[in-house]
Amino acid sequence: MSKESPTLETIVSLAKRRGFIYPSSEIYGGFPGVYDFGPYGAELASNIRRAWWKAMVQEEVNIVGLDSSIFTNPKVWEASGHVSGFSDPLVECRACNTRSRADHLLEAIDVVADEKISLEEINALFDAHRKQIVCPNCGKKDFTEVRRFNLLVQSNLGNFANDWTKEPTYLRGETCQGIYINFKNVVDTVRVKIPFGIAQIGKAFRNEIAPRQYIFRKREFEQMEMQMFTRPEEAMTIYEVWRQKRWKFYLDLGFKEENLKWHEHENLVFYAKAAWDIEYRFPFGFKELEGIHARGDYDLTQHQTHSGVDLSYPDEASGTRFVPHIVETSVGVDRTFLAVLTEFYDEDELGGETRTVLRLPVALAPIKAAVFPLLKNKPELVAKAEEVFAVLKKEFMCEFDDNGNIGKRYRRQDEIGTPFCVTIDFDTLGETPELKDTVTLRHRDTGEQERLSISEVVERIRQASIY
Ligand code: GAP
């Protein structure tokens, strides 16, 4: 594997070793499809959210944010079509009872079964290839028929009956439904005019049949979704604008263009006007990172019909009303996280030693600067370093480290992607009078060091952190 393409094992090992990602409930043997972010992972995930929010809300003039609840009236999921149709094709191995996604097993032998295929069609396709399809767990070729399995996660929230499964509530399967059901609230309370967007970041839950490829496909995950409400006639122009903007988002973050690819959905759901994915070159190949969809007026029409509330919008010019069309951009925090670790992982040689380095953009780095006293056993150095740390931590996520030799401290910070290390030495204390109150600033990517005043260091980090 070239150093631009770390293996999944390499990423998993670094993420565990350095406190980015832990398997959920590890002391109880784990819990499939669920992971926890460790201290550096929580910071990285939060910086990913912040970068997205900045690009999608802060820097846009016509997009507002929202934070809707995970639980809704269950009617929302009936109106959206999730209760009846949000399912994946499931097969079970008769030998070991492992459940797999039929479309994934077909994909493994290079047979495409797109997401809109009917149950009859996928059964016919599966039957035609049964002899080649092996169980990923036991290697046998003995499967049941394909059946549909609904992905909505059910709950008894607010239902105290023993047979609550007859009237379940649902944990949201996607965050955008919370946006659609608040469309009227936003129009009525905030000064927005079509075309405008509502953006939201939050958890979503899906009973994925076979969660796999680490944090790529989880059962509890997080989405960053933006829904743009448009006039019918301008929807496709706005759609093209958003395709370009979302592509640029990754380039602006520092992704190499050759690691991104467009994928057009050919077999669209009946209401969709267009659907493209941005795929990323994950360690297991190009796979969907983000979806950009032109959804027509389906979503608001469905909620209007099921709720009985008018969700149309006035056209001032003609005096008529119309149901807005929707352009959606949707990406997972977790998939972006995995793409970021993959994209910026590197191994190189520095000072005659091989090192692992995460070349994260400064804006995404969990720790912006690490502060080191040159020696741990010199109280005057430690005191001065604590003083510098107190200044820096007011503005940035910083770490103080006085453990081990400086080289080891640098390597540790390189592995978690810290772009700057600040060392306090005897010159800082005034041993060389003209260098008093200056520190060394060491750059992660090159290992180069420069001598700067503390206020210059603050300004350097501030400027570098702007994304
Ligand atoms: N509202 C549209 C929607 O939810 P989707 O293609 O099902 O569309 C959008 O999901 C994005 O959410 C995906 O491109 C992916 O980044 C993320 N995503 C979906 N399912 C996921 C899962 N099980 N685990 C992690 N991320 C997931």
Short mmCIF file of C-alpha atoms and ligand atoms in Angstrom, two decimals:
data_model
loop_
_atom_site.label_atom_id
_atom_site.label_comp_id
_atom_site.label_asym_id
_atom_site.label_seq_id
_atom_site.Cartn_x
_atom_site.Cartn_y
_atom_site.Cartn_z
CA MET A 1 0.00 0.00 0.00
CA SER A 2 1.43 3.44 -0.88
CA LYS A 3 1.82 5.92 1.92
CA GLU A 4 -1.09 7.96 0.46
CA SER A 5 -3.37 4.94 1.02
CA PRO A 6 -3.16 3.61 4.56
CA THR A 7 -4.90 0.31 5.15
CA LEU A 8 -8.03 0.24 7.26
CA GLU A 9 -6.06 -1.72 9.90
CA THR A 10 -3.51 1.11 10.09
CA ILE A 11 -6.25 3.69 10.62
CA VAL A 12 -8.08 1.54 13.19
CA SER A 13 -4.87 0.97 15.11
CA LEU A 14 -3.88 4.65 15.19
CA ALA A 15 -7.43 5.71 16.11
CA LYS A 16 -7.49 3.31 19.08
CA ARG A 17 -3.88 3.82 20.19
CA ARG A 18 -4.17 7.59 20.20
CA GLY A 19 -7.63 8.01 21.68
CA PHE A 20 -9.65 8.94 18.59
CA ILE A 21 -12.14 6.04 18.42
CA TYR A 22 -13.05 3.25 20.84
CA PRO A 23 -15.44 0.36 20.19
CA SER A 24 -18.62 1.01 22.18
CA SER A 25 -19.05 -0.92 25.46
CA GLU A 26 -15.66 -2.52 24.92
CA ILE A 27 -15.42 -3.90 28.46
CA TYR A 28 -18.63 -5.86 27.73
CA GLY A 29 -17.36 -7.24 24.44
CA GLY A 30 -18.48 -4.34 22.25
CA PHE A 31 -21.77 -3.53 20.54
CA PRO A 32 -21.91 -3.93 16.74
CA GLY A 33 -22.34 -0.79 14.68
CA VAL A 34 -21.69 1.60 17.57
CA TYR A 35 -18.45 3.41 18.41
CA ASP A 36 -17.33 6.09 20.88
CA PHE A 37 -15.12 9.06 20.14
CA GLY A 38 -12.20 9.33 22.55
CA PRO A 39 -10.71 12.64 23.72
CA TYR A 40 -9.01 13.49 20.40
CA GLY A 41 -11.88 12.01 18.38
CA ALA A 42 -14.40 14.22 20.17
CA GLU A 43 -12.29 17.26 19.26
CA LEU A 44 -11.84 16.19 15.63
CA ALA A 45 -15.56 15.43 15.22
CA SER A 46 -16.43 18.79 16.75
CA ASN A 47 -14.03 20.57 14.35
CA ILE A 48 -15.57 18.71 11.38
CA ARG A 49 -19.02 19.90 12.47
CA ARG A 50 -17.70 23.43 12.92
CA ALA A 51 -16.09 23.49 9.44
CA TRP A 52 -19.34 22.27 7.87
CA TRP A 53 -21.47 24.74 9.84
CA LYS A 54 -19.15 27.59 8.87
CA ALA A 55 -19.35 26.70 5.18
CA MET A 56 -23.09 25.99 5.20
CA VAL A 57 -24.54 28.52 7.67
CA GLN A 58 -22.05 31.19 8.73
CA GLU A 59 -20.74 31.97 5.25
CA GLU A 60 -24.08 31.63 3.46
CA VAL A 61 -26.51 34.55 3.48
CA ASN A 62 -29.68 32.50 3.03
CA ILE A 63 -29.17 29.42 5.21
CA VAL A 64 -30.26 29.20 8.85
CA GLY A 65 -29.51 26.50 11.41
CA LEU A 66 -31.84 24.19 13.32
CA ASP A 67 -31.55 21.64 16.10
CA SER A 68 -34.65 19.48 16.01
CA SER A 69 -35.34 16.59 18.36
CA ILE A 70 -34.40 12.97 17.75
CA PHE A 71 -37.96 11.88 18.57
CA THR A 72 -40.98 13.11 16.64
CA ASN A 73 -44.61 12.19 16.37
CA PRO A 74 -44.49 8.73 14.70
CA LYS A 75 -46.75 10.10 11.94
CA VAL A 76 -43.70 11.91 10.58
CA TRP A 77 -42.17 8.57 9.57
CA GLU A 78 -45.43 7.35 8.05
CA ALA A 79 -45.67 10.52 5.95
CA SER A 80 -42.04 10.32 4.87
CA GLY A 81 -42.49 6.73 3.67
CA HIS A 82 -39.98 5.27 6.13
CA VAL A 83 -42.45 3.04 7.99
CA SER A 84 -43.52 1.31 4.79
CA GLY A 85 -40.44 1.57 2.61
CA PHE A 86 -37.17 2.26 4.46
CA SER A 87 -35.67 -1.18 4.11
CA ASP A 88 -32.68 -3.15 2.90
CA PRO A 89 -32.69 -6.62 1.30
CA LEU A 90 -31.72 -9.23 3.90
CA VAL A 91 -30.58 -12.83 3.46
CA GLU A 92 -29.62 -15.26 6.18
CA CYS A 93 -26.98 -17.96 5.97
CA ARG A 94 -28.70 -21.29 6.79
CA ALA A 95 -25.46 -22.73 8.14
CA CYS A 96 -24.37 -20.04 10.64
CA ASN A 97 -27.41 -17.69 10.75
CA THR A 98 -25.32 -14.65 9.82
CA ARG A 99 -27.52 -11.97 8.26
CA SER A 100 -26.15 -10.06 5.31
CA ARG A 101 -27.33 -7.47 2.82
CA ALA A 102 -28.15 -9.26 -0.42
CA ASP A 103 -27.06 -6.25 -2.51
CA HIS A 104 -23.65 -6.22 -0.75
CA LEU A 105 -23.13 -9.95 -1.34
CA LEU A 106 -23.96 -9.42 -5.01
CA GLU A 107 -21.63 -6.41 -5.14
CA ALA A 108 -18.83 -8.63 -3.81
CA ILE A 109 -19.10 -10.71 -6.99
CA ASP A 110 -19.40 -7.58 -9.18
CA VAL A 111 -23.16 -7.81 -9.72
CA VAL A 112 -24.95 -4.49 -9.27
CA ALA A 113 -28.30 -4.45 -7.48
CA ASP A 114 -29.19 -0.79 -7.11
CA GLU A 115 -31.15 0.51 -4.16
CA LYS A 116 -34.46 0.82 -6.03
CA ILE A 117 -34.57 -2.82 -7.19
CA SER A 118 -37.83 -4.66 -6.32
CA LEU A 119 -37.93 -7.71 -4.03
CA GLU A 120 -38.83 -9.97 -6.95
CA GLU A 121 -35.95 -8.62 -9.06
CA ILE A 122 -33.32 -8.99 -6.34
CA ASN A 123 -34.51 -12.54 -5.56
CA ALA A 124 -34.19 -13.42 -9.25
CA LEU A 125 -30.71 -11.86 -9.38
CA PHE A 126 -29.66 -13.61 -6.17
CA ASP A 127 -30.96 -16.97 -7.42
CA ALA A 128 -29.09 -16.56 -10.69
CA HIS A 129 -25.81 -16.16 -8.77
CA ARG A 130 -26.37 -18.39 -5.71
CA LYS A 131 -23.57 -20.75 -6.66
CA GLN A 132 -21.00 -17.94 -6.50
CA ILE A 133 -22.19 -16.15 -3.34
CA VAL A 134 -20.41 -17.13 -0.13
CA CYS A 135 -21.29 -16.28 3.45
CA PRO A 136 -18.77 -13.69 4.75
CA ASN A 137 -18.78 -15.46 8.13
CA CYS A 138 -18.58 -19.22 7.42
CA GLY A 139 -17.88 -19.40 3.68
CA LYS A 140 -20.89 -21.66 2.95
CA LYS A 141 -23.24 -21.04 0.01
CA ASP A 142 -26.59 -21.81 1.60
CA PHE A 143 -28.84 -18.77 1.90
CA THR A 144 -32.52 -18.15 2.58
CA GLU A 145 -34.71 -16.11 0.23
CA VAL A 146 -34.14 -12.37 0.18
CA ARG A 147 -36.63 -10.43 2.27
CA ARG A 148 -37.09 -6.75 3.09
CA PHE A 149 -35.90 -5.57 6.51
CA ASN A 150 -37.06 -2.17 7.81
CA LEU A 151 -34.19 -0.03 9.12
CA LEU A 152 -36.15 2.27 11.45
CA VAL A 153 -35.15 1.86 15.11
CA GLN A 154 -38.20 1.60 17.35
CA SER A 155 -38.69 2.87 20.88
CA ASN A 156 -41.31 2.86 23.67
CA LEU A 157 -40.86 6.57 24.47
CA GLY A 158 -44.04 7.78 26.16
CA ASN A 159 -45.74 4.40 25.69
CA PHE A 160 -46.12 2.41 28.93
CA ALA A 161 -48.09 -0.52 27.52
CA ASN A 162 -46.50 -3.97 27.53
CA ASP A 163 -47.23 -4.37 23.83
CA TRP A 164 -45.72 -1.00 22.85
CA THR A 165 -44.31 -2.46 19.60
CA LYS A 166 -47.83 -2.15 18.16
CA GLU A 167 -47.56 1.65 18.41
CA PRO A 168 -43.86 2.39 18.46
CA THR A 169 -42.17 5.73 18.29
CA TYR A 170 -39.01 5.92 16.18
CA LEU A 171 -35.52 7.25 16.62
CA ARG A 172 -35.02 9.39 13.55
CA GLY A 173 -33.61 7.57 10.54
CA GLU A 174 -32.40 10.81 8.96
CA THR A 175 -32.16 14.36 10.29
CA CYS A 176 -33.85 16.09 7.34
CA GLN A 177 -37.41 15.14 8.43
CA GLY A 178 -36.93 17.46 11.41
CA ILE A 179 -36.17 20.21 8.90
CA TYR A 180 -39.26 19.58 6.75
CA ILE A 181 -41.64 19.60 9.71
CA ASN A 182 -40.17 22.93 10.89
CA PHE A 183 -40.32 24.59 7.46
CA LYS A 184 -43.46 26.56 8.33
CA ASN A 185 -42.11 27.56 11.76
CA VAL A 186 -38.96 28.99 10.19
CA VAL A 187 -40.87 30.84 7.45
CA ASP A 188 -43.24 32.31 10.05
CA THR A 189 -40.61 33.38 12.58
CA VAL A 190 -37.35 34.18 10.81
CA ARG A 191 -36.76 36.64 7.98
CA VAL A 192 -36.13 34.17 5.19
CA LYS A 193 -37.27 34.27 1.58
CA ILE A 194 -37.20 31.48 -0.95
CA PRO A 195 -34.72 30.32 -2.06
CA PHE A 196 -33.40 29.66 1.44
CA GLY A 197 -31.94 26.72 3.30
CA ILE A 198 -32.15 25.09 6.72
CA ALA A 199 -29.10 23.22 7.98
CA GLN A 200 -28.85 20.79 10.83
CA ILE A 201 -26.34 18.44 12.42
CA GLY A 202 -27.49 15.56 14.56
CA LYS A 203 -27.69 11.89 15.36
CA ALA A 204 -29.56 9.41 13.17
CA PHE A 205 -30.23 5.72 13.81
CA ARG A 206 -30.61 2.82 11.43
CA ASN A 207 -30.90 -0.88 12.10
CA GLU A 208 -28.17 -1.59 9.54
CA ILE A 209 -28.23 -5.33 8.76
CA ALA A 210 -24.46 -5.61 8.49
CA PRO A 211 -22.68 -2.57 9.92
CA ARG A 212 -19.17 -2.82 8.55
CA GLN A 213 -16.05 -1.08 7.43
CA TYR A 214 -15.46 0.46 10.85
CA ILE A 215 -17.22 3.82 11.28
CA PHE A 216 -18.27 3.92 7.60
CA ARG A 217 -21.59 2.19 8.27
CA LYS A 218 -22.83 2.54 11.84
CA ARG A 219 -26.18 1.97 13.52
CA GLU A 220 -25.90 5.19 15.50
CA PHE A 221 -24.28 7.93 13.43
CA GLU A 222 -24.42 11.63 12.81
CA GLN A 223 -25.58 13.54 9.75
CA MET A 224 -24.92 17.07 8.53
CA GLU A 225 -27.82 17.93 6.24
CA MET A 226 -28.94 21.06 4.44
CA GLN A 227 -32.30 21.40 2.71
CA MET A 228 -32.67 24.29 0.27
CA PHE A 229 -36.28 25.33 -0.43
CA THR A 230 -36.65 26.61 -3.97
CA ARG A 231 -39.17 27.64 -6.61
CA PRO A 232 -39.90 24.67 -8.89
CA GLU A 233 -38.38 26.35 -11.93
CA GLU A 234 -35.08 27.26 -10.24
CA ALA A 235 -34.49 23.94 -8.44
CA MET A 236 -32.13 22.38 -10.97
CA THR A 237 -29.99 25.53 -11.32
CA ILE A 238 -29.65 25.69 -7.53
CA TYR A 239 -28.91 21.96 -7.51
CA GLU A 240 -25.93 22.48 -9.84
CA VAL A 241 -24.64 25.33 -7.64
CA TRP A 242 -24.72 23.04 -4.62
CA ARG A 243 -23.00 20.19 -6.43
CA GLN A 244 -20.10 22.52 -7.13
CA LYS A 245 -20.06 24.04 -3.63
CA ARG A 246 -19.95 20.67 -1.92
CA TRP A 247 -17.11 19.46 -4.15
CA LYS A 248 -15.17 22.63 -3.36
CA PHE A 249 -15.74 22.10 0.38
CA TYR A 250 -13.47 19.05 0.32
CA LEU A 251 -10.83 20.74 -1.82
CA ASP A 252 -10.82 23.75 0.53
CA LEU A 253 -10.26 21.37 3.44
CA GLY A 254 -7.17 20.06 1.66
CA PHE A 255 -8.44 16.80 0.12
CA LYS A 256 -6.64 15.75 -3.06
CA GLU A 257 -9.03 15.91 -6.00
CA GLU A 258 -7.88 12.50 -7.25
CA ASN A 259 -9.34 10.97 -4.06
CA LEU A 260 -12.84 12.27 -4.88
CA LYS A 261 -15.20 11.04 -7.56
CA TRP A 262 -18.76 11.75 -8.74
CA HIS A 263 -21.28 8.94 -8.92
CA GLU A 264 -24.66 9.53 -10.56
CA HIS A 265 -27.64 7.44 -9.42
CA GLU A 266 -29.23 5.98 -12.51
CA ASN A 267 -32.38 4.41 -11.12
CA LEU A 268 -34.01 7.29 -9.21
CA VAL A 269 -36.95 7.09 -6.81
CA PHE A 270 -40.11 8.30 -8.59
CA TYR A 271 -40.10 11.82 -7.08
CA ALA A 272 -36.38 12.58 -7.42
CA LYS A 273 -35.12 14.80 -10.22
CA ALA A 274 -31.41 14.03 -9.77
CA ALA A 275 -29.08 12.32 -7.31
CA TRP A 276 -25.30 12.40 -7.29
CA ASP A 277 -22.88 11.13 -4.66
CA ILE A 278 -19.44 12.46 -3.91
CA GLU A 279 -17.39 9.32 -3.39
CA TYR A 280 -14.12 9.22 -1.48
CA ARG A 281 -11.25 6.79 -1.92
CA PHE A 282 -11.58 5.02 1.46
CA PRO A 283 -9.04 2.29 2.34
CA PHE A 284 -11.57 -0.22 0.91
CA GLY A 285 -12.11 1.69 -2.36
CA PHE A 286 -14.30 4.53 -3.65
CA LYS A 287 -17.55 4.71 -1.63
CA GLU A 288 -20.26 7.28 -0.93
CA LEU A 289 -19.19 10.13 1.29
CA GLU A 290 -22.01 12.60 0.58
CA GLY A 291 -25.29 12.61 -1.31
CA ILE A 292 -26.68 15.63 -3.20
CA HIS A 293 -30.30 15.20 -4.18
CA ALA A 294 -32.97 17.14 -6.07
CA ARG A 295 -36.09 15.86 -4.30
CA GLY A 296 -38.84 17.80 -6.07
CA ASP A 297 -41.85 18.77 -3.92
CA TYR A 298 -42.26 15.25 -2.48
CA ASP A 299 -41.28 15.93 1.14
CA LEU A 300 -43.40 19.00 1.81
CA THR A 301 -46.32 17.55 -0.16
CA GLN A 302 -46.23 14.38 1.95
CA HIS A 303 -46.15 16.30 5.24
CA GLN A 304 -48.86 18.67 3.99
CA THR A 305 -51.12 15.75 3.07
CA HIS A 306 -50.53 13.75 6.27
CA SER A 307 -50.67 16.70 8.71
CA GLY A 308 -53.42 18.66 6.97
CA VAL A 309 -51.36 21.84 7.42
CA ASP A 310 -50.77 24.11 4.43
CA LEU A 311 -47.03 24.07 3.67
CA SER A 312 -47.25 26.09 0.46
CA TYR A 313 -45.42 29.37 -0.04
CA PRO A 314 -46.79 32.60 -1.56
CA ASP A 315 -45.55 33.74 -4.93
CA GLU A 316 -45.74 37.50 -4.56
CA ALA A 317 -45.48 38.19 -8.30
CA SER A 318 -48.43 36.05 -9.37
CA GLY A 319 -50.40 36.05 -6.15
CA THR A 320 -50.55 32.24 -6.23
CA ARG A 321 -48.99 29.68 -3.88
CA PHE A 322 -46.65 26.77 -4.58
CA VAL A 323 -45.11 23.87 -2.68
CA PRO A 324 -41.33 24.48 -2.63
CA HIS A 325 -38.96 22.03 -4.26
CA ILE A 326 -36.04 20.75 -2.24
CA VAL A 327 -32.33 20.49 -2.95
CA GLU A 328 -30.58 18.42 -0.30
CA THR A 329 -26.94 17.97 0.66
CA SER A 330 -26.32 15.18 3.17
CA VAL A 331 -23.09 13.86 4.65
CA GLY A 332 -22.13 11.87 7.74
CA VAL A 333 -19.81 13.22 10.43
CA ASP A 334 -18.44 9.70 10.86
CA ARG A 335 -17.74 9.14 7.17
CA THR A 336 -16.07 12.55 6.97
CA PHE A 337 -14.02 11.59 10.05
CA LEU A 338 -12.86 8.35 8.38
CA ALA A 339 -12.12 10.20 5.13
CA VAL A 340 -10.11 12.84 7.04
CA LEU A 341 -8.01 10.23 8.87
CA THR A 342 -7.39 8.42 5.57
CA GLU A 343 -6.59 11.57 3.61
CA PHE A 344 -4.17 13.12 6.07
CA TYR A 345 -2.42 10.01 7.44
CA ASP A 346 1.22 9.91 6.42
CA GLU A 347 4.49 8.23 7.27
CA ASP A 348 7.76 9.96 6.49
CA GLU A 349 11.35 10.32 7.65
CA LEU A 350 12.37 13.20 9.82
CA GLY A 351 15.79 13.59 11.40
CA GLY A 352 16.72 10.09 10.29
CA GLU A 353 13.69 8.50 11.97
CA THR A 354 10.46 7.16 10.50
CA ARG A 355 7.43 8.83 11.97
CA THR A 356 3.64 8.66 11.66
CA VAL A 357 2.11 12.07 11.12
CA LEU A 358 -1.48 13.23 10.65
CA ARG A 359 -1.18 16.23 8.34
CA LEU A 360 -4.56 17.58 9.42
CA PRO A 361 -5.66 21.05 8.33
CA VAL A 362 -5.09 23.32 11.36
CA ALA A 363 -8.84 24.01 11.59
CA LEU A 364 -9.52 20.28 12.10
CA ALA A 365 -6.59 19.42 14.38
CA PRO A 366 -7.81 18.29 17.83
CA ILE A 367 -4.93 20.10 19.54
CA LYS A 368 -3.67 23.31 17.92
CA ALA A 369 -0.52 23.67 20.00
CA ALA A 370 1.44 21.66 22.56
CA VAL A 371 3.49 23.55 25.09
CA PHE A 372 6.71 22.00 26.43
CA PRO A 373 9.19 23.15 29.04
CA LEU A 374 12.57 21.99 27.70
CA LEU A 375 13.33 20.18 30.98
CA LYS A 376 10.93 18.87 33.58
CA ASN A 377 13.31 19.25 36.50
CA LYS A 378 13.91 22.99 36.13
CA PRO A 379 11.09 24.71 38.05
CA GLU A 380 11.76 28.09 36.39
CA LEU A 381 11.28 26.52 32.91
CA VAL A 382 8.13 24.69 34.02
CA ALA A 383 6.69 27.87 35.57
CA LYS A 384 7.32 29.89 32.41
CA ALA A 385 5.85 27.13 30.24
CA GLU A 386 2.73 27.10 32.43
CA GLU A 387 2.46 30.84 31.93
CA VAL A 388 2.63 30.45 28.12
CA PHE A 389 0.15 27.56 28.28
CA ALA A 390 -2.28 29.76 30.25
CA VAL A 391 -2.15 32.40 27.48
CA LEU A 392 -2.58 29.94 24.60
CA LYS A 393 -5.34 27.81 26.12
CA LYS A 394 -7.60 30.88 26.42
CA GLU A 395 -7.89 30.80 22.63
CA PHE A 396 -6.99 27.32 21.40
CA MET A 397 -7.21 23.67 22.42
CA CYS A 398 -3.69 23.14 23.77
CA GLU A 399 -1.78 20.47 25.64
CA PHE A 400 0.94 20.80 28.24
CA ASP A 401 3.55 18.05 28.17
CA ASP A 402 6.74 17.83 30.22
CA ASN A 403 7.17 14.06 29.94
CA GLY A 404 10.15 12.39 28.25
CA ASN A 405 12.62 13.86 25.82
CA ILE A 406 11.54 16.54 23.38
CA GLY A 407 11.84 14.20 20.38
CA LYS A 408 9.32 11.76 21.89
CA ARG A 409 6.97 14.58 22.75
CA TYR A 410 7.12 15.81 19.13
CA ARG A 411 6.37 12.30 17.77
CA ARG A 412 3.33 11.94 20.00
CA GLN A 413 1.94 15.27 18.83
CA ASP A 414 2.71 14.41 15.17
CA GLU A 415 0.61 11.26 15.50
CA ILE A 416 -2.43 13.18 16.72
CA GLY A 417 -1.92 15.91 14.12
CA THR A 418 -0.90 18.84 16.35
CA PRO A 419 0.34 21.49 13.91
CA PHE A 420 2.47 23.48 16.38
CA CYS A 421 4.74 22.70 19.32
CA VAL A 422 5.94 25.54 21.51
CA THR A 423 9.09 24.97 23.56
CA ILE A 424 10.21 27.11 26.47
CA ASP A 425 13.98 27.03 27.01
CA PHE A 426 16.65 28.96 28.85
CA ASP A 427 16.65 31.70 26.20
CA THR A 428 12.97 32.30 26.98
CA LEU A 429 14.07 33.04 30.54
CA GLY A 430 16.72 35.52 29.33
CA GLU A 431 19.93 33.47 29.14
CA THR A 432 20.51 35.25 25.82
CA PRO A 433 19.08 38.67 26.71
CA GLU A 434 17.84 39.59 23.21
CA LEU A 435 15.84 36.30 23.11
CA LYS A 436 14.08 36.84 26.44
CA ASP A 437 10.35 36.00 26.26
CA THR A 438 10.72 34.29 22.91
CA VAL A 439 9.94 30.60 22.33
CA THR A 440 10.59 28.06 19.61
CA LEU A 441 7.66 27.26 17.36
CA ARG A 442 8.04 23.87 15.72
CA HIS A 443 6.02 23.07 12.58
CA ARG A 444 4.54 19.55 12.34
CA ASP A 445 4.80 19.06 8.59
CA THR A 446 8.44 20.05 8.09
CA GLY A 447 9.88 19.79 11.59
CA GLU A 448 11.27 23.31 11.08
CA GLN A 449 11.57 25.61 14.05
CA GLU A 450 11.54 29.38 14.38
CA ARG A 451 12.05 31.79 17.25
CA LEU A 452 9.09 34.05 17.96
CA SER A 453 7.64 36.18 20.72
CA ILE A 454 4.61 34.73 22.52
CA SER A 455 2.26 37.25 20.93
CA GLU A 456 3.62 36.33 17.48
CA VAL A 457 2.94 32.66 18.26
CA VAL A 458 -0.67 33.46 19.21
CA GLU A 459 -1.15 35.38 15.96
CA ARG A 460 0.45 32.59 13.90
CA ILE A 461 -1.89 29.94 15.33
CA ARG A 462 -4.88 32.26 15.01
CA GLN A 463 -4.19 32.90 11.31
CA ALA A 464 -3.43 29.25 10.56
CA SER A 465 -6.67 28.11 12.24
CA ILE A 466 -8.89 30.12 9.92
CA TYR A 467 -10.54 27.80 7.47
N1 GAP B 1 -31.59 12.55 3.94
C1 GAP B 1 -30.94 11.77 2.96
C2 GAP B 1 -30.21 10.64 3.51
O1 GAP B 1 -30.26 10.35 4.69
P1 GAP B 1 -28.52 8.76 2.87
O2 GAP B 1 -27.79 8.50 1.56
O3 GAP B 1 -29.28 7.64 3.45
O4 GAP B 1 -29.46 9.99 2.58
C3 GAP B 1 -26.77 10.50 3.70
O5 GAP B 1 -27.48 9.29 3.94
C4 GAP B 1 -25.36 10.40 4.27
O6 GAP B 1 -25.39 9.98 5.63
C5 GAP B 1 -24.47 9.37 3.56
O7 GAP B 1 -23.89 9.91 2.39
C6 GAP B 1 -23.45 9.07 4.63
O8 GAP B 1 -22.43 10.07 4.66
C7 GAP B 1 -24.27 9.17 5.92
N2 GAP B 1 -24.74 7.84 6.35
C8 GAP B 1 -25.83 7.17 5.92
N3 GAP B 1 -25.96 6.00 6.56
C9 GAP B 1 -24.91 5.89 7.39
C10 GAP B 1 -24.48 4.89 8.33
N4 GAP B 1 -25.18 3.79 8.54
N5 GAP B 1 -23.34 5.13 9.02
C11 GAP B 1 -22.62 6.25 8.84
N6 GAP B 1 -22.99 7.23 7.98
C12 GAP B 1 -24.11 7.06 7.26
#
